[in-house]
Amino acid sequence: MKKILISVFVIFALPSQLLPQTGAELMRFVKQIEGKPPEGRRQFIKDQLRRWKVRYHTMAFQANLPFRDSLVRGENIIVPMGKGKKKIIVGAHSDAVPKSPGANDNGGGVAVVLGLIKGLMDYQWNHKVDFCFFDQEEGGLLGSKEFVKKYKDKENHLAMINLDVEGTGDEVFVGPVGGGDDNVIMPIARKAAKRTGYTFIEATVYPPSDYMSFANAKLENISVSVLPKGDADKLVSFLSNHKVNTDTYPQVMKVMHTPHDSSAYMSPKALGISFEFTRTLLMLLNETK
Ligand SMILES: [Zn+2]
């Protein structure tokens, strides 16, 4: 078995001003997404975009579930913004595992991406940005795979930021760092951490998520989560040795993919941190030539 190198860096700085109104608004989005079937989740996103008069397009697809002989359908929702040569992708998966309300995984990520669309729709972009809601992540990263397959801007790709599990605690967890596909985005992520002042933990490992579809195509990518204190270390250790021990099992994973993944376990503050960190990251990325 291959040994995984682990490195965890923690940067402490003065916390930046939190945006309570943003966190509360994002939490309202989560409450409207949680418990809905896949079409209901996608419909909520579309209704919200129409309300803000934001242009979007959809990418319908069908694919075979890995290791099973069943065909599934899905639909990515994409909001293009800005102009320029380079391309930035911001993504969150909109689907949830069956029988789970899918609030923290990943109603929170969807809420943050919606918040970013609303907050940055009039921003002076130097690059093109696609805000994506990927479908069927839980089925095997199918929506993001489809997106990468049809991605025309591979040559001009700047970075992909994946948001998955954003709703508990106040520590920003970023990964998987290393492997040559985050040389551009990681120095900027560290800068965003310094600027916002949040506790920032980076690791060489990160649970499977849509960033992998980009990593497999050797496209610059990173994933961002907001986790309770101590969870990052537990997550890294779990991903490295896969031992399930009740004392060291990450808090977020006890609820994720279960009928208990509801907004009752989430906090507006965590969503506000995810929003502010990613917004800062995007603004710094926008200054990249
Ligand atoms: Zn997820």
Short mmCIF file of N, CA and C in Angstrom, two decimals, residues 11-17 193-199:
data_model
loop_
_atom_site.label_atom_id
_atom_site.label_comp_id
_atom_site.label_asym_id
_atom_site.label_seq_id
_atom_site.Cartn_x
_atom_site.Cartn_y
_atom_site.Cartn_z
N ILE A 11 -2.08 28.63 9.79
CA ILE A 11 -1.71 30.04 9.83
C ILE A 11 -2.73 30.78 10.70
N PHE A 12 -2.26 31.44 11.72
CA PHE A 12 -3.14 32.24 12.55
C PHE A 12 -2.95 33.72 12.21
N ALA A 13 -4.01 34.44 12.13
CA ALA A 13 -3.93 35.88 11.91
C ALA A 13 -5.17 36.51 12.52
N LEU A 14 -5.26 37.80 12.46
CA LEU A 14 -6.44 38.47 13.04
C LEU A 14 -7.67 38.15 12.21
N PRO A 15 -8.79 37.73 12.84
CA PRO A 15 -9.98 37.41 12.05
C PRO A 15 -10.55 38.65 11.36
N SER A 16 -10.93 38.49 10.12
CA SER A 16 -11.52 39.63 9.41
C SER A 16 -12.97 39.77 9.86
N GLN A 17 -13.54 40.89 9.52
CA GLN A 17 -14.91 41.16 9.95
C GLN A 17 -15.87 40.15 9.33
N ALA A 193 -6.01 33.59 2.95
CA ALA A 193 -6.10 33.22 4.37
C ALA A 193 -5.54 34.34 5.23
N LYS A 194 -4.42 34.89 4.82
CA LYS A 194 -3.79 35.99 5.57
C LYS A 194 -4.70 37.20 5.57
N ARG A 195 -5.24 37.51 4.40
CA ARG A 195 -6.08 38.70 4.28
C ARG A 195 -7.37 38.59 5.09
N THR A 196 -7.98 37.41 5.11
CA THR A 196 -9.25 37.26 5.84
C THR A 196 -9.00 36.97 7.32
N GLY A 197 -7.84 36.39 7.65
CA GLY A 197 -7.51 36.12 9.05
C GLY A 197 -8.13 34.86 9.63
N TYR A 198 -8.76 34.05 8.81
CA TYR A 198 -9.36 32.81 9.32
C TYR A 198 -8.28 31.77 9.61
N THR A 199 -8.57 30.87 10.53
CA THR A 199 -7.65 29.75 10.75
C THR A 199 -7.67 28.92 9.48
#
